[in-house]
Amino acid sequence: MIHSLFLINNAGDLFLEKHWKSVISRSICDYFFEAREKAVEPDNVPPVIRTPHHYLINIYREKIFFVSVIQTEVPPLFVIEFLHRVAETFQDYFGECSETTIKDNVVIVYELLEEMLDNGFPLATESNILKELIRPPTILRSMVNTITGSSNVGETLPTGQLSNIPWRRAGVKYTNNEAYFDVVEEIDAILDKSGTTVFAEIQGVIDACVKLSGMPDLTLSFMNPRLLDDVSFHPCVRYKRWESERVISFIPPDGNFQLMSYHISAQNLVAIPIYVKQNISFFETGSSGRLDITVGPKQTMGKTVECLVVTVHMPKVVLSANLSATQGTYNYDPVTKILLWDIGKLNPQKLPNLKGSLSLQSGAPKPEENPSLNIDLKIQQFAISGLKVNRLDMYGEKYKPFKGVKYVTKAGKFQVRT
Amino acid sequence: MIHLIMDTFLRYLKEREQEQLVKILSFMFYIFRHDDLKEMLDSNKDSLKLEAMKRIVAMIARGKNTSDLFPAVVKNVACKNIEVKKLVYVYLVRYAEEQQDLALLSISTFQRGLKDPNQLIRASALRVLSSIRVTIIVPIMMLAIKEAASDMSPYVRKTAAHAIPKLHSLDPEQKDQLIEVIEKLLADKTTLVAGSVVMAFEEVCPDRIDLIHKNYRKLCNLLIDVEEWGQVVIINMLTRYARTQFLNPNINESLLEDSSEKAFYASDDEEDEDKKAEAAALVKRKPYVMDPDHRLLLRNTKPLLQSRNAAVVMAVAQLYFHLAPKAEVGIIAKALVRLMRSHSEVQYVVLQNVATMTIKRRGMFEPYLKSFYIRSTDPTQIKILKLEVLTNLANETNISTILREFQTYIKSMDKDFVAASIQAIGRCATNIGEVRDTCLNGLVQLLSNRDELVVAESVVVIKKLLQMQPEQHSDIIKHMAKLIDNIQVPMARASILWLIGEYCEHVPKIAPDVLRKMAKTFTNEEDIVKLQIINLAAKLYLTNSKQTKLLTQYVLNLAKYDQNYDIRDRARFIRQLIVPTDKSGALSKYAKKLFLALKPAPVLESPFKDRDHFQLGSLSHLLNAKAGGYQELPEWPESAPDPSVRNVEVKDSVCARRTVLTGPEGAGVLLLQTTRGILISLFRQMTHELLHHSHSEQSSGTEDRKRGRKAVKNQKSSSESESESESSESEDESEEESEEESESDTNIRKKKTIAPSGSIKMYELLHRITGEGLAVEYCFSRQPFSPDPNMVAVQIQFTNNTNSETKNLHIEEPRLQSGMRIREFAEIGLQPSESVTVVMGIDFCDSTQAANFQLCTHTRKFFVSIQPPVGELMTPVFLTENDFKKEQGKRMSAHPRFSTPSCSIRVTATANLSRVPCGSDKECRFAGKTVSSGCLVLVTVTTKEGGRAQLTVNCEKMVIGTMLVKDIMQALSQ
């Protein structure tokens, strides 16, 4: 399936290559570079590129292109999903997935890639198994390693691979047994000029951090499971119990993982926490424009909106902005043409406002389109869909774990058209 | 060596001066460092070796050539340090192909590893051995794969499956032998192996569909537990398999579609004949019945739509698209829309597939229209695909919303996207007649846009739209004629010229003037524009030769000396055709007809049309071209191949049959027919079981199994006799089965368990994950527990899913409510993958309190509990109708209730009661007594007019009576 993998940074330097079958010359990447140049933006590089004898399937993540070489028919999503899994594994191991960390840990990266694919077919992609095979680097361990010459390859053999629950390590032990769940909801919305909702939906995930000894069997139930009509689960979740009882029953992987994600698309259920009043206009003459944005709370259920940020991608002709903000700070980057207004906490008594003039390139025609606003926000201890965890039960082990649930609502792809 | 370096050094210095110096120095450093590494590898300190190997691997990662170190590295293949060893493997696999002779030195180490008692070492030895691409060791690899394929450890067998494609690509001549291994591994029952071996199958022999037959049902059933990557491969393979083996579930619908289309085009008298023929065809065609195996596949893949892995979701979606009946395909839409939230690469692929699907099945995605709305932050390629989907989804009802969206898109800063939006508007306008004028007006407004690209794109689209009804729009044509002075984009200029030429009669005054202007600039135009100028000239010459004769001559003369031979050719050709000379042939008479023939309007089609002949989700579909190794998705067969090929040994086929019975159709059939025939046969079956049980008083092992088989057989034959919907084929098949069954040795089915009849429900006592491989299920067998008649018989089935023997299975420390008693089963042991059934008795004291106890193996203890539904606390009693009425008079606490139309089967399924023979069709009566105290329980269901029914339960024990009413009500109203 997957023949080779090349990692290429944003500047076009190929800094890592790995082959699982015969070696393929790195000159194959010339086709990629060609497409990269044509696309201008890295986002626009087609994920599948055809070359005379091979196919290149690539993803762009954390400013790195993961370019894989394919020779025969294979579902493209299979490869794309795998490449993302590779990137996630790097992130898991090194804290971040960047060119520097990959270069610093090149041997571990190589060992990981070796274990993840055999002859181009995925072998071990569960982080629990991989961590048993190859220990993630820590500062302490690397120091010990340099002094004693010991290695970061696990002495034990990956028993997880043999078991029926490949996602969990065997013999987990903790002195403090704890299980935390984060319900994170993101609002995706498009509001039109007048403030009416064109489209809105909620994307939710439940991230878990489970540090429990032994083989705990957990059951998570909700107060209102009927809200969730479209869900996807980590492989550890038993589909059948969800279908019949609407509870999530699972033996968790050890450590951090995403338990489930869900999607609520019924528009009447989606509350829009803020409203935006904006007026951006460009004058026919005098190469200038005016900008006036006010943000206010709408449906916040009494919670405070925090980390409010408004981002505006200005048209190319806007040279500079001379604005004044009643709250927070603003910054206009004349190179990327991005106006960023960092408001912070939303105060319902005194609505934040950003007002002033824009100066345009002289002589250039006035821009046709008004730029749309992207909103970022955060509401703590609140799930906008109203989803609530009812209880978490544990079977199979005797100790009493410490349990916790946290709710956060964020803005996802939240856009206001002007 | 040094000499050589010095040489190059000097030469380079001469040629390139300073800057190369650095390169050379680094090269020298490189050589010396290699010597350094060699020394480190030869040392006897592991830490030095490790350091050296790390540096070498880092060089490999950067693509540096380190092949000269091969001899030094390969020596360390037997190193004790695991990390050194692993890195040596990495090196070896990378360079073995180049240094075949030296690589052979390492082989013996791996051969030794293949015999290691530890399964993980065996597996890793096989993995490296098979990755060394050296032809000389092919026989060794073949031998190792064959051995590993019958290894005890499933992990080693998995590795063997992985090794098969490696060997195949190294030496395709081994194909036949490898197919044998694949066949063997396909029969493997563990989830670990399934994905890998199907992968091998797909790479080595994807056309050997016959190998799948016997494993089809097993693969379907294992699917949910296979790891995600394996799931993708298996689902894709099964899609192809199903296309060859089952009938098209939409066959009747497609026939209907055809007929409606024909009726539209056919003339009247033809129509009659057609209708007759169709009617005949419809009569001839049997009503479509879905093969139970086809249903099995659809049912078992459905939950995977909820996988977190986009590739799995896509695989299931394409399976449903290609295999499911139309009415069921809709469920995939929601899952696919969910994927749209994922990474942009995933979005890209999913949108491509959605675009193809929306052409065939538009209705499916219509509810999700808004999910395809475009954000200004989307990458352009995603925007364009979303636009495609929106255009495909447009219809009369939603077009106004979509057009409003499109209006916002036209103002975008992303000009490629704007151009695509304009084309999309054009397509909507051609497809939906009602909005054509609105769209056209909108597009005309765009002609005054400041951006030239927008104007050009509009011109091209307007040209296409005008072709549909040119008469009404001569003012638009005039407007466009004016534009020619300003627009510079060649395609747009060419479009305008064509438009003027084509409709020159509508703009008789303007056309010659345009030609005059164009003649002036002819030499500076692009080639496509020049061709259109010639075209315009020719058309004008034919319609208005008085004004344009000279101009045409002039243009043709210019074209005659053009640099481009296409243009020279065209000019010569047109001159011959339109300018009459003595020699001009017969054609010139028809010149006017040729040039001014009525041209059909272009059809604006989606580029995704007909892409669905590629299997969706495949690379070939994405590229719209066949990729290497792509397996065609076969057409549905005309008539279904023999379904019995999928029957394995009796055990499996019985299982499959059971699923059919309990599945939705089976249940539907049973429930729909409320004739007495069913009830009686069901009754007969139950008595059968009871009678049989009285023969075998002690529950010795073999007796037990036989009974199970009989019970299954009875149930089968009875269900077959009534359910008419079962096709004749499957009846044949099951007859064969039962013959087979009676002939076959009981030994074969040593492990065979009592299959519960359709109405007996299995409960889970211990999940195989919690039980660490030990799965325990139980059911209430509804047979008297012979050692103690006051106890309820609980039949427990143990399955050992581990690789080791489970010993000393027994019960300990029952914790019971007062008065409750347990009769334990004798201690048993389980071989790997064996399953055994035992019967234990519990006296629940006529209460639904759970019985708690510990289930112990030789290593572990599990807390489990059994809680009986109230219906299981009774045993049937045989009463006559008169006795029943007499008893009923004595009992108190009737519970009159109203419920929906009922069925006796549901009552007997809920509670262990027996039917009382009864004269009236409207009434069903059931009788039983509680197991421990022997209280009579009488149930009456009376059907009333209007589909209502009354339920009466008579019992001395209030609690039991009330609970029973509740349970039966629930069963009836389901």
Coordinates of N, CA, C and O in Angstrom, one line a residue, chain A residues 12 17 21 40 117 121 139 144 182 184 187 213 216 228 241 244 252 278-279 287 290 321 329 341 415:
Chain A
G12 N 10.2 23.8 1.4 CA 10.5 22.9 0.4 C 11.7 22.1 0.6 O 12.2 21.4 -0.3
E17 N 13.1 10.8 5.0 CA 12.5 9.9 4.1 C 12.5 8.5 4.7 O 13.4 8.1 5.5
K21 N 9.1 -0.4 1.2 CA 9.4 -1.5 0.1 C 10.7 -1.0 -0.5 O 11.5 -0.4 0.1
V40 N 0.0 27.9 -4.8 CA 0.3 29.2 -4.1 C 0.1 28.9 -2.6 O 1.1 28.9 -1.8
L117 N 4.0 0.6 10.2 CA 3.7 0.0 8.9 C 4.5 -1.2 8.7 O 5.7 -1.2 9.0
F121 N 1.4 -1.7 5.1 CA 0.1 -1.9 5.7 C 0.2 -1.6 7.2 O 1.1 -2.1 7.8
I139 N 13.1 14.3 29.5 CA 14.4 14.9 29.7 C 15.2 14.0 30.7 O 16.3 13.7 30.4
V144 N 19.5 10.0 31.7 CA 19.9 8.6 32.2 C 20.4 7.8 31.0 O 21.5 7.1 31.2
D182 N -13.6 15.8 29.5 CA -13.8 17.1 29.1 C -14.8 17.1 27.9 O -14.6 16.5 26.9
V184 N -16.2 19.2 25.2 CA -15.8 20.4 24.5 C -16.8 20.5 23.3 O -16.9 19.6 22.5
I187 N -19.1 25.7 18.2 CA -20.2 26.2 17.4 C -19.7 26.6 16.1 O -18.8 27.4 15.9
S213 N -5.9 1.9 37.4 CA -5.1 0.7 37.5 C -6.0 -0.5 37.0 O -7.2 -0.4 37.0
P216 N -10.3 -1.5 34.3 CA -11.6 -1.0 34.7 C -12.5 -1.1 33.5 O -12.1 -0.9 32.4
L228 N -28.0 13.5 21.2 CA -26.9 13.0 20.3 C -27.5 12.1 19.3 O -27.8 11.0 19.6
R241 N -24.3 -1.5 23.2 CA -24.9 -0.9 24.4 C -25.4 0.5 24.1 O -26.4 0.9 24.7
S244 N -28.7 0.1 22.3 CA -29.8 -0.4 23.0 C -30.1 0.5 24.3 O -31.3 0.7 24.6
P252 N -11.3 1.6 29.0 CA -10.5 2.8 28.4 C -9.1 2.4 28.0 O -8.5 1.6 28.7
Q278 N -21.9 45.3 12.9 CA -20.7 45.7 12.2 C -21.1 46.7 11.0 O -22.2 46.5 10.4
N279 N -20.2 47.5 10.7 CA -20.4 48.4 9.6 C -19.0 48.6 9.0 O -18.2 49.4 9.6
S287 N -9.6 57.1 -1.2 CA -9.0 55.9 -0.7 C -9.0 55.7 0.8 O -8.0 55.6 1.4
R290 N -14.3 53.0 6.4 CA -14.7 53.2 7.8 C -15.0 51.8 8.4 O -15.5 50.9 7.7
A321 N -4.8 50.7 9.4 CA -6.0 50.9 10.1 C -5.7 51.8 11.3 O -4.8 51.6 12.0
T329 N -7.3 45.0 22.8 CA -6.3 45.6 21.9 C -6.5 45.1 20.5 O -7.0 44.0 20.3
W341 N -8.6 41.7 16.7 CA -9.1 42.5 17.8 C -9.3 41.5 19.0 O -10.2 40.7 19.0
Q415 N -18.5 32.5 11.6 CA -18.2 33.5 10.6 C -19.4 34.5 10.5 O -20.5 34.0 10.4

